[in-house]
Amino acid sequence: MSLVATSLVFTTSSVGAASSHAPMHMPNVVGRTRAQLYAIMRHDELYFSTRGPGSSDGKWRTVAAQSPAPGKLVAWHSTVHITTSLSAYRGPRAVPRLLGLTRAQVYAVMRRADLYFTTRGPGSVGGTWLVVRRQSPAPGTRVAWHSSVLLTTSLTRPRPKPVRTKPKPKPTPTKTTTTTMKAHPISTTTSSTTSTTSTTSTTTTTYPGETTTTTSSTSTSTTTTTTVPTTTTTIKRSKSRDYRVGIATWYNFIPGRCATWYLPLGTRVRVRDLATGKVIVCRATDREGARGNRVVDLSETQFAQLTPLWHGVLRVRVSW
Protein backbone atom coordinates (compact mmCIF):
# COMPACT_ATOMS: atom_id res chain seq x y z
CA MET A 1 0.00 0.00 0.00
CA SER A 2 2.84 2.37 0.81
CA LEU A 3 4.45 1.75 -2.60
CA VAL A 4 1.19 2.43 -4.42
CA ALA A 5 0.67 5.66 -2.51
CA THR A 6 4.22 6.84 -3.31
CA SER A 7 3.79 6.18 -7.04
CA LEU A 8 0.53 8.11 -7.07
CA VAL A 9 2.25 11.12 -5.46
CA PHE A 10 5.08 11.21 -8.01
CA THR A 11 2.70 10.77 -10.93
CA THR A 12 0.44 13.54 -9.70
CA SER A 13 3.34 15.97 -9.25
CA SER A 14 4.81 15.32 -12.71
CA VAL A 15 1.45 15.79 -14.43
CA GLY A 16 0.94 19.03 -12.55
CA ALA A 17 4.37 20.32 -13.61
CA ALA A 18 3.72 19.54 -17.26
CA SER A 19 0.31 21.17 -17.22
CA SER A 20 1.65 24.30 -15.50
CA HIS A 21 3.26 25.53 -18.75
CA ALA A 22 0.40 27.14 -20.67
CA PRO A 23 0.64 27.88 -24.41
CA MET A 24 2.45 31.11 -25.24
CA HIS A 25 2.35 33.58 -28.10
CA MET A 26 5.08 33.20 -30.69
CA PRO A 27 7.49 36.19 -30.49
CA ASN A 28 8.40 38.21 -33.57
CA VAL A 29 12.06 37.51 -34.40
CA VAL A 30 12.16 38.67 -38.05
CA GLY A 31 15.11 41.05 -38.51
CA ARG A 32 16.84 39.92 -35.29
CA THR A 33 20.52 39.05 -35.19
CA ARG A 34 21.90 35.73 -33.97
CA ALA A 35 22.61 37.05 -30.46
CA GLN A 36 19.14 38.56 -30.17
CA LEU A 37 17.49 35.35 -31.40
CA TYR A 38 19.36 33.22 -28.84
CA ALA A 39 18.32 35.59 -26.03
CA ILE A 40 14.63 35.62 -27.04
CA MET A 41 14.40 31.85 -27.50
CA ARG A 42 16.12 31.24 -24.13
CA HIS A 43 13.81 33.67 -22.34
CA ASP A 44 10.64 32.08 -23.82
CA GLU A 45 12.03 28.53 -23.38
CA LEU A 46 11.64 27.66 -27.06
CA TYR A 47 13.86 25.81 -29.52
CA PHE A 48 14.64 26.81 -33.10
CA SER A 49 16.10 25.32 -36.29
CA THR A 50 17.70 27.33 -39.12
CA ARG A 51 17.70 27.05 -42.89
CA GLY A 52 18.87 29.34 -45.66
CA PRO A 53 22.14 31.13 -46.51
CA GLY A 54 24.77 30.73 -43.79
CA SER A 55 22.74 28.28 -41.70
CA SER A 56 25.08 25.32 -42.28
CA ASP A 57 28.23 27.03 -40.98
CA GLY A 58 26.58 29.48 -38.56
CA LYS A 59 27.65 32.61 -40.49
CA TRP A 60 24.15 34.00 -41.04
CA ARG A 61 23.50 37.55 -39.84
CA THR A 62 19.75 38.16 -39.55
CA VAL A 63 16.41 36.35 -39.52
CA ALA A 64 14.55 36.71 -42.82
CA ALA A 65 11.37 34.70 -41.99
CA GLN A 66 9.90 32.49 -39.28
CA SER A 67 7.35 29.72 -38.90
CA PRO A 68 4.98 29.76 -36.97
CA ALA A 69 4.02 33.38 -37.60
CA PRO A 70 4.42 35.99 -34.82
CA GLY A 71 1.55 36.01 -32.32
CA LYS A 72 0.47 32.40 -32.89
CA LEU A 73 -0.11 30.22 -29.80
CA VAL A 74 2.57 27.52 -29.45
CA ALA A 75 3.29 24.92 -26.76
CA TRP A 76 6.12 25.16 -24.27
CA HIS A 77 9.46 23.96 -25.69
CA SER A 78 8.14 24.08 -29.28
CA THR A 79 10.56 24.33 -32.22
CA VAL A 80 10.50 27.45 -34.41
CA HIS A 81 11.76 27.20 -38.01
CA ILE A 82 13.98 30.17 -38.89
CA THR A 83 14.96 31.28 -42.42
CA THR A 84 18.33 33.04 -42.27
CA SER A 85 20.06 35.66 -44.42
CA LEU A 86 23.64 36.83 -44.93
CA SER A 87 22.69 40.51 -45.36
CA ALA A 88 21.43 43.10 -42.92
CA TYR A 89 17.71 43.36 -42.26
CA ARG A 90 15.68 45.72 -44.36
CA GLY A 91 12.21 47.05 -43.66
CA PRO A 92 8.92 46.32 -45.43
CA ARG A 93 8.63 47.09 -49.15
CA ALA A 94 5.90 47.29 -51.79
CA VAL A 95 5.25 44.25 -53.99
CA PRO A 96 6.33 45.12 -57.56
CA ARG A 97 3.99 44.66 -60.52
CA LEU A 98 4.83 41.34 -62.20
CA LEU A 99 1.81 40.85 -64.49
CA GLY A 100 2.88 40.18 -68.07
CA LEU A 101 6.60 39.83 -67.25
CA THR A 102 8.74 36.97 -68.56
CA ARG A 103 10.83 34.58 -66.44
CA ALA A 104 14.04 36.57 -66.86
CA GLN A 105 12.28 39.82 -65.98
CA VAL A 106 10.65 38.30 -62.87
CA TYR A 107 14.03 36.99 -61.61
CA ALA A 108 15.63 40.41 -62.07
CA VAL A 109 12.77 42.37 -60.44
CA MET A 110 12.42 40.07 -57.43
CA ARG A 111 16.19 40.02 -56.85
CA ARG A 112 16.26 43.82 -56.71
CA ALA A 113 13.27 43.84 -54.33
CA ASP A 114 14.81 41.16 -52.02
CA LEU A 115 11.66 39.02 -52.30
CA TYR A 116 10.99 35.35 -53.06
CA PHE A 117 8.28 33.89 -55.31
CA THR A 118 6.55 30.57 -55.93
CA THR A 119 4.78 29.57 -59.15
CA ARG A 120 1.71 27.56 -60.03
CA GLY A 121 -0.07 26.93 -63.30
CA PRO A 122 0.98 25.70 -66.78
CA GLY A 123 4.77 25.32 -67.10
CA SER A 124 5.52 26.01 -63.42
CA VAL A 125 6.72 22.44 -62.70
CA GLY A 126 9.31 22.22 -65.49
CA GLY A 127 10.18 25.93 -65.48
CA THR A 128 8.93 26.40 -69.06
CA TRP A 129 6.36 29.09 -68.34
CA LEU A 130 6.52 32.29 -70.39
CA VAL A 131 4.60 35.05 -68.62
CA VAL A 132 2.85 35.87 -65.35
CA ARG A 133 -0.96 35.97 -65.51
CA ARG A 134 -1.82 36.72 -61.86
CA GLN A 135 -0.03 37.49 -58.61
CA SER A 136 -0.81 37.48 -54.89
CA PRO A 137 -0.44 39.85 -53.00
CA ALA A 138 -1.52 42.57 -55.42
CA PRO A 139 1.05 45.08 -56.74
CA GLY A 140 1.77 47.86 -54.25
CA THR A 141 0.95 45.79 -51.16
CA ARG A 142 3.41 46.37 -48.29
CA VAL A 143 5.04 43.08 -47.24
CA ALA A 144 7.93 42.09 -45.01
CA TRP A 145 11.47 41.74 -46.30
CA HIS A 146 12.13 38.34 -47.96
CA SER A 147 8.41 37.55 -48.19
CA SER A 148 7.15 35.15 -50.85
CA VAL A 149 4.82 36.17 -53.70
CA LEU A 150 2.55 33.59 -55.35
CA LEU A 151 2.56 33.79 -59.17
CA THR A 152 0.12 32.13 -61.59
CA THR A 153 1.99 31.36 -64.81
CA SER A 154 0.98 30.76 -68.43
CA LEU A 155 2.50 29.19 -71.55
CA THR A 156 0.91 31.72 -73.93
CA ARG A 157 1.36 35.43 -74.13
CA PRO A 158 -1.85 37.53 -73.80
CA ARG A 159 -2.99 39.27 -76.94
CA PRO A 160 -3.06 43.05 -76.68
CA LYS A 161 -6.56 44.49 -76.61
CA PRO A 162 -7.42 46.76 -79.54
CA VAL A 163 -7.48 50.40 -78.61
CA ARG A 164 -10.69 52.14 -79.54
CA THR A 165 -10.36 55.78 -80.36
CA LYS A 166 -13.21 58.24 -80.48
CA PRO A 167 -13.72 60.06 -83.77
CA LYS A 168 -12.35 63.54 -83.71
CA PRO A 169 -15.00 66.28 -83.83
CA LYS A 170 -15.12 68.37 -86.94
CA PRO A 171 -13.44 71.72 -86.45
CA THR A 172 -15.63 74.81 -86.46
CA PRO A 173 -14.76 77.05 -89.40
CA THR A 174 -13.36 80.36 -88.27
CA LYS A 175 -12.22 83.35 -90.20
CA THR A 176 -8.59 84.01 -89.65
CA THR A 177 -6.13 86.32 -91.26
CA THR A 178 -2.78 84.70 -91.98
CA THR A 179 0.34 86.47 -93.01
CA THR A 180 2.82 84.23 -94.82
CA MET A 181 6.46 85.12 -95.20
CA LYS A 182 8.44 83.15 -97.77
CA ALA A 183 12.05 82.34 -97.01
CA HIS A 184 14.33 82.15 -100.03
CA PRO A 185 17.71 80.38 -100.23
CA ILE A 186 20.95 82.26 -100.79
CA SER A 187 20.08 85.16 -103.02
CA THR A 188 21.34 88.66 -103.83
CA THR A 189 18.90 91.45 -104.55
CA THR A 190 20.12 94.49 -106.48
CA SER A 191 18.03 97.56 -107.15
CA SER A 192 19.34 100.23 -109.50
CA THR A 193 18.13 103.56 -110.79
CA THR A 194 19.05 104.80 -114.28
CA SER A 195 20.43 108.32 -114.50
CA THR A 196 18.44 110.55 -116.77
CA THR A 197 19.61 113.99 -117.86
CA SER A 198 17.22 116.34 -119.56
CA THR A 199 18.22 119.70 -121.03
CA THR A 200 15.79 122.50 -121.78
CA SER A 201 16.92 125.44 -123.89
CA THR A 202 15.10 128.68 -124.74
CA THR A 203 15.97 130.69 -127.89
CA THR A 204 14.96 134.33 -128.34
CA THR A 205 15.07 136.04 -131.76
CA THR A 206 16.42 139.63 -131.59
CA TYR A 207 16.85 142.44 -133.96
CA PRO A 208 20.03 144.39 -134.62
CA GLY A 209 21.08 146.31 -131.51
CA GLU A 210 19.31 143.85 -129.00
CA THR A 211 20.79 141.19 -126.70
CA THR A 212 20.13 137.46 -127.16
CA THR A 213 19.56 135.39 -123.94
CA THR A 214 19.74 131.57 -123.80
CA THR A 215 18.40 129.65 -120.75
CA SER A 216 19.50 126.01 -120.09
CA SER A 217 18.34 123.67 -117.28
CA THR A 218 19.82 120.27 -116.43
CA SER A 219 18.36 117.59 -114.05
CA THR A 220 20.44 114.67 -112.79
CA SER A 221 19.20 111.52 -110.92
CA THR A 222 21.33 109.43 -108.57
CA THR A 223 21.86 105.63 -108.94
CA THR A 224 21.49 103.53 -105.69
CA THR A 225 22.47 99.82 -105.38
CA THR A 226 21.35 97.67 -102.40
CA THR A 227 22.63 94.09 -101.79
CA VAL A 228 20.93 91.73 -99.23
CA PRO A 229 22.90 88.45 -98.59
CA THR A 230 21.13 85.37 -97.17
CA THR A 231 23.12 82.44 -95.74
CA THR A 232 21.76 78.89 -95.21
CA THR A 233 23.70 76.50 -92.91
CA THR A 234 23.04 72.74 -92.69
CA ILE A 235 24.50 70.68 -89.79
CA LYS A 236 24.76 66.91 -90.24
CA ARG A 237 24.89 64.74 -87.13
CA SER A 238 26.53 61.39 -87.39
CA LYS A 239 25.62 58.51 -85.08
CA SER A 240 28.52 56.30 -84.10
CA ARG A 241 28.90 53.45 -81.58
CA ASP A 242 31.97 52.01 -79.93
CA TYR A 243 32.27 48.26 -80.35
CA ARG A 244 34.52 45.23 -79.90
CA VAL A 245 34.54 41.94 -81.78
CA GLY A 246 35.56 38.75 -80.00
CA ILE A 247 34.42 35.64 -78.13
CA ALA A 248 31.35 35.43 -75.84
CA THR A 249 30.87 32.74 -73.18
CA TRP A 250 28.20 32.06 -70.54
CA TYR A 251 28.00 31.40 -66.82
CA ASN A 252 25.34 31.11 -64.12
CA PHE A 253 24.37 34.76 -63.63
CA ILE A 254 21.31 37.00 -63.36
CA PRO A 255 19.27 37.19 -66.61
CA GLY A 256 19.68 40.56 -68.30
CA ARG A 257 23.17 41.15 -66.87
CA CYS A 258 26.67 40.33 -68.14
CA ALA A 259 30.37 40.73 -67.34
CA THR A 260 33.17 42.58 -69.18
CA TRP A 261 36.70 43.62 -68.30
CA TYR A 262 36.81 46.94 -70.14
CA LEU A 263 33.44 48.73 -69.66
CA PRO A 264 32.29 50.77 -66.63
CA LEU A 265 29.76 48.96 -64.44
CA GLY A 266 26.20 49.79 -65.42
CA THR A 267 26.92 50.23 -69.15
CA ARG A 268 24.09 49.02 -71.44
CA VAL A 269 25.49 46.90 -74.29
CA ARG A 270 24.17 45.18 -77.44
CA VAL A 271 25.56 41.76 -78.29
CA ARG A 272 25.16 40.55 -81.90
CA ASP A 273 25.90 36.98 -83.04
CA LEU A 274 28.03 37.42 -86.16
CA ALA A 275 26.91 34.04 -87.54
CA THR A 276 23.12 34.47 -87.28
CA GLY A 277 22.64 38.20 -86.75
CA LYS A 278 20.62 37.71 -83.54
CA VAL A 279 20.88 40.56 -81.03
CA ILE A 280 20.34 40.68 -77.26
CA VAL A 281 20.66 43.60 -74.84
CA CYS A 282 22.17 43.37 -71.35
CA ARG A 283 23.80 45.56 -68.71
CA ALA A 284 27.43 45.09 -67.59
CA THR A 285 27.35 44.65 -63.80
CA ASP A 286 30.23 42.18 -63.26
CA ARG A 287 33.93 41.80 -64.09
CA GLU A 288 35.50 39.02 -66.18
CA GLY A 289 38.38 37.08 -64.75
CA ALA A 290 40.31 36.97 -68.04
CA ARG A 291 41.09 39.52 -70.74
CA GLY A 292 42.08 39.27 -74.38
CA ASN A 293 39.66 38.35 -77.13
CA ARG A 294 36.90 37.27 -74.67
CA VAL A 295 34.74 40.38 -74.85
CA VAL A 296 31.69 39.41 -72.77
CA ASP A 297 30.37 36.73 -70.39
CA LEU A 298 26.58 36.34 -70.72
CA SER A 299 24.05 34.77 -68.40
CA GLU A 300 22.95 31.32 -69.47
CA THR A 301 19.44 32.65 -70.23
CA GLN A 302 20.62 35.25 -72.73
CA PHE A 303 23.33 33.02 -74.23
CA ALA A 304 20.59 30.48 -74.99
CA GLN A 305 18.71 33.21 -76.89
CA LEU A 306 21.62 33.44 -79.33
CA THR A 307 22.74 29.80 -79.59
CA PRO A 308 22.38 26.51 -77.65
CA LEU A 309 24.37 26.34 -74.41
CA TRP A 310 26.34 23.28 -75.52
CA HIS A 311 28.18 25.44 -78.07
CA GLY A 312 30.03 27.02 -75.16
CA VAL A 313 31.37 30.04 -77.07
CA LEU A 314 30.42 32.11 -80.11
CA ARG A 315 31.85 35.04 -82.01
CA VAL A 316 30.00 38.29 -81.36
CA ARG A 317 30.17 42.04 -81.75
CA VAL A 318 29.64 44.05 -78.54
CA SER A 319 28.57 47.68 -79.01
CA TRP A 320 27.68 50.36 -76.43
CSV table of C-alpha atoms in Angstrom, one decimal:
chain,number,residue,atom,x,y,z
A,1,MET,CA,0.0,0.0,0.0
A,2,SER,CA,2.8,2.4,0.8
A,3,LEU,CA,4.5,1.7,-2.6
A,4,VAL,CA,1.2,2.4,-4.4
A,5,ALA,CA,0.7,5.7,-2.5
A,6,THR,CA,4.2,6.8,-3.3
A,7,SER,CA,3.8,6.2,-7.0
A,8,LEU,CA,0.5,8.1,-7.1
A,9,VAL,CA,2.2,11.1,-5.5
A,10,PHE,CA,5.1,11.2,-8.0
A,11,THR,CA,2.7,10.8,-10.9
A,12,THR,CA,0.4,13.5,-9.7
A,13,SER,CA,3.3,16.0,-9.2
A,14,SER,CA,4.8,15.3,-12.7
A,15,VAL,CA,1.5,15.8,-14.4
A,16,GLY,CA,0.9,19.0,-12.5
A,17,ALA,CA,4.4,20.3,-13.6
A,18,ALA,CA,3.7,19.5,-17.3
A,19,SER,CA,0.3,21.2,-17.2
A,20,SER,CA,1.6,24.3,-15.5
A,21,HIS,CA,3.3,25.5,-18.7
A,22,ALA,CA,0.4,27.1,-20.7
A,23,PRO,CA,0.6,27.9,-24.4
A,24,MET,CA,2.4,31.1,-25.2
A,25,HIS,CA,2.3,33.6,-28.1
A,26,MET,CA,5.1,33.2,-30.7
A,27,PRO,CA,7.5,36.2,-30.5
A,28,ASN,CA,8.4,38.2,-33.6
A,29,VAL,CA,12.1,37.5,-34.4
A,30,VAL,CA,12.2,38.7,-38.1
A,31,GLY,CA,15.1,41.0,-38.5
A,32,ARG,CA,16.8,39.9,-35.3
A,33,THR,CA,20.5,39.1,-35.2
A,34,ARG,CA,21.9,35.7,-34.0
A,35,ALA,CA,22.6,37.0,-30.5
A,36,GLN,CA,19.1,38.6,-30.2
A,37,LEU,CA,17.5,35.3,-31.4
A,38,TYR,CA,19.4,33.2,-28.8
A,39,ALA,CA,18.3,35.6,-26.0
A,40,ILE,CA,14.6,35.6,-27.0
A,41,MET,CA,14.4,31.9,-27.5
A,42,ARG,CA,16.1,31.2,-24.1
A,43,HIS,CA,13.8,33.7,-22.3
A,44,ASP,CA,10.6,32.1,-23.8
A,45,GLU,CA,12.0,28.5,-23.4
A,46,LEU,CA,11.6,27.7,-27.1
A,47,TYR,CA,13.9,25.8,-29.5
A,48,PHE,CA,14.6,26.8,-33.1
A,49,SER,CA,16.1,25.3,-36.3
A,50,THR,CA,17.7,27.3,-39.1
A,51,ARG,CA,17.7,27.1,-42.9
A,52,GLY,CA,18.9,29.3,-45.7
A,53,PRO,CA,22.1,31.1,-46.5
A,54,GLY,CA,24.8,30.7,-43.8
A,55,SER,CA,22.7,28.3,-41.7
A,56,SER,CA,25.1,25.3,-42.3
A,57,ASP,CA,28.2,27.0,-41.0
A,58,GLY,CA,26.6,29.5,-38.6
A,59,LYS,CA,27.6,32.6,-40.5
A,60,TRP,CA,24.2,34.0,-41.0
A,61,ARG,CA,23.5,37.5,-39.8
A,62,THR,CA,19.7,38.2,-39.6
A,63,VAL,CA,16.4,36.3,-39.5
A,64,ALA,CA,14.5,36.7,-42.8
A,65,ALA,CA,11.4,34.7,-42.0
A,66,GLN,CA,9.9,32.5,-39.3
A,67,SER,CA,7.4,29.7,-38.9
A,68,PRO,CA,5.0,29.8,-37.0
A,69,ALA,CA,4.0,33.4,-37.6
A,70,PRO,CA,4.4,36.0,-34.8
A,71,GLY,CA,1.6,36.0,-32.3
A,72,LYS,CA,0.5,32.4,-32.9
A,73,LEU,CA,-0.1,30.2,-29.8
A,74,VAL,CA,2.6,27.5,-29.4
A,75,ALA,CA,3.3,24.9,-26.8
A,76,TRP,CA,6.1,25.2,-24.3
A,77,HIS,CA,9.5,24.0,-25.7
A,78,SER,CA,8.1,24.1,-29.3
A,79,THR,CA,10.6,24.3,-32.2
A,80,VAL,CA,10.5,27.4,-34.4
A,81,HIS,CA,11.8,27.2,-38.0
A,82,ILE,CA,14.0,30.2,-38.9
A,83,THR,CA,15.0,31.3,-42.4
A,84,THR,CA,18.3,33.0,-42.3
A,85,SER,CA,20.1,35.7,-44.4
A,86,LEU,CA,23.6,36.8,-44.9
A,87,SER,CA,22.7,40.5,-45.4
A,88,ALA,CA,21.4,43.1,-42.9
A,89,TYR,CA,17.7,43.4,-42.3
A,90,ARG,CA,15.7,45.7,-44.4
A,91,GLY,CA,12.2,47.1,-43.7
A,92,PRO,CA,8.9,46.3,-45.4
A,93,ARG,CA,8.6,47.1,-49.1
A,94,ALA,CA,5.9,47.3,-51.8
A,95,VAL,CA,5.2,44.3,-54.0
A,96,PRO,CA,6.3,45.1,-57.6
A,97,ARG,CA,4.0,44.7,-60.5
A,98,LEU,CA,4.8,41.3,-62.2
A,99,LEU,CA,1.8,40.9,-64.5
A,100,GLY,CA,2.9,40.2,-68.1
A,101,LEU,CA,6.6,39.8,-67.2
A,102,THR,CA,8.7,37.0,-68.6
A,103,ARG,CA,10.8,34.6,-66.4
A,104,ALA,CA,14.0,36.6,-66.9
A,105,GLN,CA,12.3,39.8,-66.0
A,106,VAL,CA,10.7,38.3,-62.9
A,107,TYR,CA,14.0,37.0,-61.6
A,108,ALA,CA,15.6,40.4,-62.1
A,109,VAL,CA,12.8,42.4,-60.4
A,110,MET,CA,12.4,40.1,-57.4
A,111,ARG,CA,16.2,40.0,-56.9
A,112,ARG,CA,16.3,43.8,-56.7
A,113,ALA,CA,13.3,43.8,-54.3
A,114,ASP,CA,14.8,41.2,-52.0
A,115,LEU,CA,11.7,39.0,-52.3
A,116,TYR,CA,11.0,35.4,-53.1
A,117,PHE,CA,8.3,33.9,-55.3
A,118,THR,CA,6.6,30.6,-55.9
A,119,THR,CA,4.8,29.6,-59.1
A,120,ARG,CA,1.7,27.6,-60.0
A,121,GLY,CA,-0.1,26.9,-63.3
A,122,PRO,CA,1.0,25.7,-66.8
A,123,GLY,CA,4.8,25.3,-67.1
A,124,SER,CA,5.5,26.0,-63.4
A,125,VAL,CA,6.7,22.4,-62.7
A,126,GLY,CA,9.3,22.2,-65.5
A,127,GLY,CA,10.2,25.9,-65.5
A,128,THR,CA,8.9,26.4,-69.1
A,129,TRP,CA,6.4,29.1,-68.3
A,130,LEU,CA,6.5,32.3,-70.4
A,131,VAL,CA,4.6,35.1,-68.6
A,132,VAL,CA,2.9,35.9,-65.4
A,133,ARG,CA,-1.0,36.0,-65.5
A,134,ARG,CA,-1.8,36.7,-61.9
A,135,GLN,CA,0.0,37.5,-58.6
A,136,SER,CA,-0.8,37.5,-54.9
A,137,PRO,CA,-0.4,39.9,-53.0
A,138,ALA,CA,-1.5,42.6,-55.4
A,139,PRO,CA,1.0,45.1,-56.7
A,140,GLY,CA,1.8,47.9,-54.2
A,141,THR,CA,0.9,45.8,-51.2
A,142,ARG,CA,3.4,46.4,-48.3
A,143,VAL,CA,5.0,43.1,-47.2
A,144,ALA,CA,7.9,42.1,-45.0
A,145,TRP,CA,11.5,41.7,-46.3
A,146,HIS,CA,12.1,38.3,-48.0
A,147,SER,CA,8.4,37.6,-48.2
A,148,SER,CA,7.1,35.1,-50.8
A,149,VAL,CA,4.8,36.2,-53.7
A,150,LEU,CA,2.5,33.6,-55.4
A,151,LEU,CA,2.6,33.8,-59.2
A,152,THR,CA,0.1,32.1,-61.6
A,153,THR,CA,2.0,31.4,-64.8
A,154,SER,CA,1.0,30.8,-68.4
A,155,LEU,CA,2.5,29.2,-71.6
A,156,THR,CA,0.9,31.7,-73.9
A,157,ARG,CA,1.4,35.4,-74.1
A,158,PRO,CA,-1.8,37.5,-73.8
A,159,ARG,CA,-3.0,39.3,-76.9
A,160,PRO,CA,-3.1,43.1,-76.7
A,161,LYS,CA,-6.6,44.5,-76.6
A,162,PRO,CA,-7.4,46.8,-79.5
A,163,VAL,CA,-7.5,50.4,-78.6
A,164,ARG,CA,-10.7,52.1,-79.5
A,165,THR,CA,-10.4,55.8,-80.4
A,166,LYS,CA,-13.2,58.2,-80.5
A,167,PRO,CA,-13.7,60.1,-83.8
A,168,LYS,CA,-12.3,63.5,-83.7
A,169,PRO,CA,-15.0,66.3,-83.8
A,170,LYS,CA,-15.1,68.4,-86.9
A,171,PRO,CA,-13.4,71.7,-86.5
A,172,THR,CA,-15.6,74.8,-86.5
A,173,PRO,CA,-14.8,77.1,-89.4
A,174,THR,CA,-13.4,80.4,-88.3
A,175,LYS,CA,-12.2,83.4,-90.2
A,176,THR,CA,-8.6,84.0,-89.7
A,177,THR,CA,-6.1,86.3,-91.3
A,178,THR,CA,-2.8,84.7,-92.0
A,179,THR,CA,0.3,86.5,-93.0
A,180,THR,CA,2.8,84.2,-94.8
A,181,MET,CA,6.5,85.1,-95.2
A,182,LYS,CA,8.4,83.2,-97.8
A,183,ALA,CA,12.0,82.3,-97.0
A,184,HIS,CA,14.3,82.2,-100.0
A,185,PRO,CA,17.7,80.4,-100.2
A,186,ILE,CA,21.0,82.3,-100.8
A,187,SER,CA,20.1,85.2,-103.0
A,188,THR,CA,21.3,88.7,-103.8
A,189,THR,CA,18.9,91.5,-104.6
A,190,THR,CA,20.1,94.5,-106.5
A,191,SER,CA,18.0,97.6,-107.1
A,192,SER,CA,19.3,100.2,-109.5
A,193,THR,CA,18.1,103.6,-110.8
A,194,THR,CA,19.0,104.8,-114.3
A,195,SER,CA,20.4,108.3,-114.5
A,196,THR,CA,18.4,110.5,-116.8
A,197,THR,CA,19.6,114.0,-117.9
A,198,SER,CA,17.2,116.3,-119.6
A,199,THR,CA,18.2,119.7,-121.0
A,200,THR,CA,15.8,122.5,-121.8
A,201,SER,CA,16.9,125.4,-123.9
A,202,THR,CA,15.1,128.7,-124.7
A,203,THR,CA,16.0,130.7,-127.9
A,204,THR,CA,15.0,134.3,-128.3
A,205,THR,CA,15.1,136.0,-131.8
A,206,THR,CA,16.4,139.6,-131.6
A,207,TYR,CA,16.9,142.4,-134.0
A,208,PRO,CA,20.0,144.4,-134.6
A,209,GLY,CA,21.1,146.3,-131.5
A,210,GLU,CA,19.3,143.8,-129.0
A,211,THR,CA,20.8,141.2,-126.7
A,212,THR,CA,20.1,137.5,-127.2
A,213,THR,CA,19.6,135.4,-123.9
A,214,THR,CA,19.7,131.6,-123.8
A,215,THR,CA,18.4,129.6,-120.7
A,216,SER,CA,19.5,126.0,-120.1
A,217,SER,CA,18.3,123.7,-117.3
A,218,THR,CA,19.8,120.3,-116.4
A,219,SER,CA,18.4,117.6,-114.1
A,220,THR,CA,20.4,114.7,-112.8
A,221,SER,CA,19.2,111.5,-110.9
A,222,THR,CA,21.3,109.4,-108.6
A,223,THR,CA,21.9,105.6,-108.9
A,224,THR,CA,21.5,103.5,-105.7
A,225,THR,CA,22.5,99.8,-105.4
A,226,THR,CA,21.3,97.7,-102.4
A,227,THR,CA,22.6,94.1,-101.8
A,228,VAL,CA,20.9,91.7,-99.2
A,229,PRO,CA,22.9,88.5,-98.6
A,230,THR,CA,21.1,85.4,-97.2
A,231,THR,CA,23.1,82.4,-95.7
A,232,THR,CA,21.8,78.9,-95.2
A,233,THR,CA,23.7,76.5,-92.9
A,234,THR,CA,23.0,72.7,-92.7
A,235,ILE,CA,24.5,70.7,-89.8
A,236,LYS,CA,24.8,66.9,-90.2
A,237,ARG,CA,24.9,64.7,-87.1
A,238,SER,CA,26.5,61.4,-87.4
A,239,LYS,CA,25.6,58.5,-85.1
A,240,SER,CA,28.5,56.3,-84.1
A,241,ARG,CA,28.9,53.4,-81.6
A,242,ASP,CA,32.0,52.0,-79.9
A,243,TYR,CA,32.3,48.3,-80.4
A,244,ARG,CA,34.5,45.2,-79.9
A,245,VAL,CA,34.5,41.9,-81.8
A,246,GLY,CA,35.6,38.8,-80.0
A,247,ILE,CA,34.4,35.6,-78.1
A,248,ALA,CA,31.4,35.4,-75.8
A,249,THR,CA,30.9,32.7,-73.2
A,250,TRP,CA,28.2,32.1,-70.5
A,251,TYR,CA,28.0,31.4,-66.8
A,252,ASN,CA,25.3,31.1,-64.1
A,253,PHE,CA,24.4,34.8,-63.6
A,254,ILE,CA,21.3,37.0,-63.4
A,255,PRO,CA,19.3,37.2,-66.6
A,256,GLY,CA,19.7,40.6,-68.3
A,257,ARG,CA,23.2,41.1,-66.9
A,258,CYS,CA,26.7,40.3,-68.1
A,259,ALA,CA,30.4,40.7,-67.3
A,260,THR,CA,33.2,42.6,-69.2
A,261,TRP,CA,36.7,43.6,-68.3
A,262,TYR,CA,36.8,46.9,-70.1
A,263,LEU,CA,33.4,48.7,-69.7
A,264,PRO,CA,32.3,50.8,-66.6
A,265,LEU,CA,29.8,49.0,-64.4
A,266,GLY,CA,26.2,49.8,-65.4
A,267,THR,CA,26.9,50.2,-69.2
A,268,ARG,CA,24.1,49.0,-71.4
A,269,VAL,CA,25.5,46.9,-74.3
A,270,ARG,CA,24.2,45.2,-77.4
A,271,VAL,CA,25.6,41.8,-78.3
A,272,ARG,CA,25.2,40.5,-81.9
A,273,ASP,CA,25.9,37.0,-83.0
A,274,LEU,CA,28.0,37.4,-86.2
A,275,ALA,CA,26.9,34.0,-87.5
A,276,THR,CA,23.1,34.5,-87.3
A,277,GLY,CA,22.6,38.2,-86.8
A,278,LYS,CA,20.6,37.7,-83.5
A,279,VAL,CA,20.9,40.6,-81.0
A,280,ILE,CA,20.3,40.7,-77.3
A,281,VAL,CA,20.7,43.6,-74.8
A,282,CYS,CA,22.2,43.4,-71.4
A,283,ARG,CA,23.8,45.6,-68.7
A,284,ALA,CA,27.4,45.1,-67.6
A,285,THR,CA,27.3,44.6,-63.8
A,286,ASP,CA,30.2,42.2,-63.3
A,287,ARG,CA,33.9,41.8,-64.1
A,288,GLU,CA,35.5,39.0,-66.2
A,289,GLY,CA,38.4,37.1,-64.8
A,290,ALA,CA,40.3,37.0,-68.0
A,291,ARG,CA,41.1,39.5,-70.7
A,292,GLY,CA,42.1,39.3,-74.4
A,293,ASN,CA,39.7,38.4,-77.1
A,294,ARG,CA,36.9,37.3,-74.7
A,295,VAL,CA,34.7,40.4,-74.9
A,296,VAL,CA,31.7,39.4,-72.8
A,297,ASP,CA,30.4,36.7,-70.4
A,298,LEU,CA,26.6,36.3,-70.7
A,299,SER,CA,24.0,34.8,-68.4
A,300,GLU,CA,23.0,31.3,-69.5
A,301,THR,CA,19.4,32.6,-70.2
A,302,GLN,CA,20.6,35.2,-72.7
A,303,PHE,CA,23.3,33.0,-74.2
A,304,ALA,CA,20.6,30.5,-75.0
A,305,GLN,CA,18.7,33.2,-76.9
A,306,LEU,CA,21.6,33.4,-79.3
A,307,THR,CA,22.7,29.8,-79.6
A,308,PRO,CA,22.4,26.5,-77.7
A,309,LEU,CA,24.4,26.3,-74.4
A,310,TRP,CA,26.3,23.3,-75.5
A,311,HIS,CA,28.2,25.4,-78.1
A,312,GLY,CA,30.0,27.0,-75.2
A,313,VAL,CA,31.4,30.0,-77.1
A,314,LEU,CA,30.4,32.1,-80.1
A,315,ARG,CA,31.9,35.0,-82.0
A,316,VAL,CA,30.0,38.3,-81.4
A,317,ARG,CA,30.2,42.0,-81.7
A,318,VAL,CA,29.6,44.1,-78.5
A,319,SER,CA,28.6,47.7,-79.0
A,320,TRP,CA,27.7,50.4,-76.4
